[in-house]
Short mmCIF file of C-alpha atoms in Angstrom, two decimals:
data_model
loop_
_atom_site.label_atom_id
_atom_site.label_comp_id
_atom_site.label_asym_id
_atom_site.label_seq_id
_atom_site.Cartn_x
_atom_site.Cartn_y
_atom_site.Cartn_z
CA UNK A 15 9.03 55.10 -52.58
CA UNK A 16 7.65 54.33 -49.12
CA UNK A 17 5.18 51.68 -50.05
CA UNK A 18 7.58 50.33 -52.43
CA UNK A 19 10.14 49.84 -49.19
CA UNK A 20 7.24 48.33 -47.28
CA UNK A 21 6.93 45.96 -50.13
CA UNK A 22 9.98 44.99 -49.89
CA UNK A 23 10.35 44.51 -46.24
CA UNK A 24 7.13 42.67 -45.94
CA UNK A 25 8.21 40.05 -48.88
CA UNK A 26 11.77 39.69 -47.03
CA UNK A 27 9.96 38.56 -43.86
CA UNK A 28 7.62 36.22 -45.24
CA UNK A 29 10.52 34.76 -47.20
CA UNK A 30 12.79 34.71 -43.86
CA UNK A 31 10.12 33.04 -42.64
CA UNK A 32 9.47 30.32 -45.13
CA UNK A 33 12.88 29.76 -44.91
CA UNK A 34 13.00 28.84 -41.37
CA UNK A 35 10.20 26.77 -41.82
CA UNK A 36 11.78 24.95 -43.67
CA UNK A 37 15.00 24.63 -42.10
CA UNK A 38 12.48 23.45 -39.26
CA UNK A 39 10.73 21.13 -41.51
CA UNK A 40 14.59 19.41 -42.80
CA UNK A 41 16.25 19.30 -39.31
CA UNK A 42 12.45 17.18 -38.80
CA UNK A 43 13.09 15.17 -41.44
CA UNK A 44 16.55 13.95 -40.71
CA UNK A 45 15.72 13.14 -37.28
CA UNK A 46 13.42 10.89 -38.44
CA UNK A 47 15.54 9.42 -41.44
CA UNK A 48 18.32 9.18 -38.16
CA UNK A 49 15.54 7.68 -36.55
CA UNK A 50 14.44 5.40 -39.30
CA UNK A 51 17.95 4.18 -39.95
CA UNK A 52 18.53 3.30 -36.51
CA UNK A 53 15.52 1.12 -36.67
CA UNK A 54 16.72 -0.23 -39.82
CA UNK A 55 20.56 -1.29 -38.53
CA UNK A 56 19.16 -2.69 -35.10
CA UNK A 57 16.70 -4.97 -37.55
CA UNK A 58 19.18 -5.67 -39.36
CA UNK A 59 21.79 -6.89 -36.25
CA UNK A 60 18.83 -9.14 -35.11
CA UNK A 61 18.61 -11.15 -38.46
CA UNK A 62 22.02 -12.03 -38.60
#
């Protein structure tokens, strides 16, 4: 029953963790895509 509870613990935190890697990894992402489309409207200003 113990080890069992460990198990389950342990597999919650990895997955806790995992998840806020990758709530790391999309807040990341859409700075650059912010980033990216920034670039992209300036660009796009400048050739009109």
């Amino acid at each position: 029953m113990l080890y069992k509870e460990y198990h389950l613990i342990k597999n919650n935190a990895k997955w806790e963790v995992k998840e806020a890697n990758a709530q790391k990894a999309l807040k990341k992402f859409a700075t650059k895509n912010a980033a990216l489309q920034l670039l992209n409207d300036t660009q796009s200003v400048r050739q009109r």
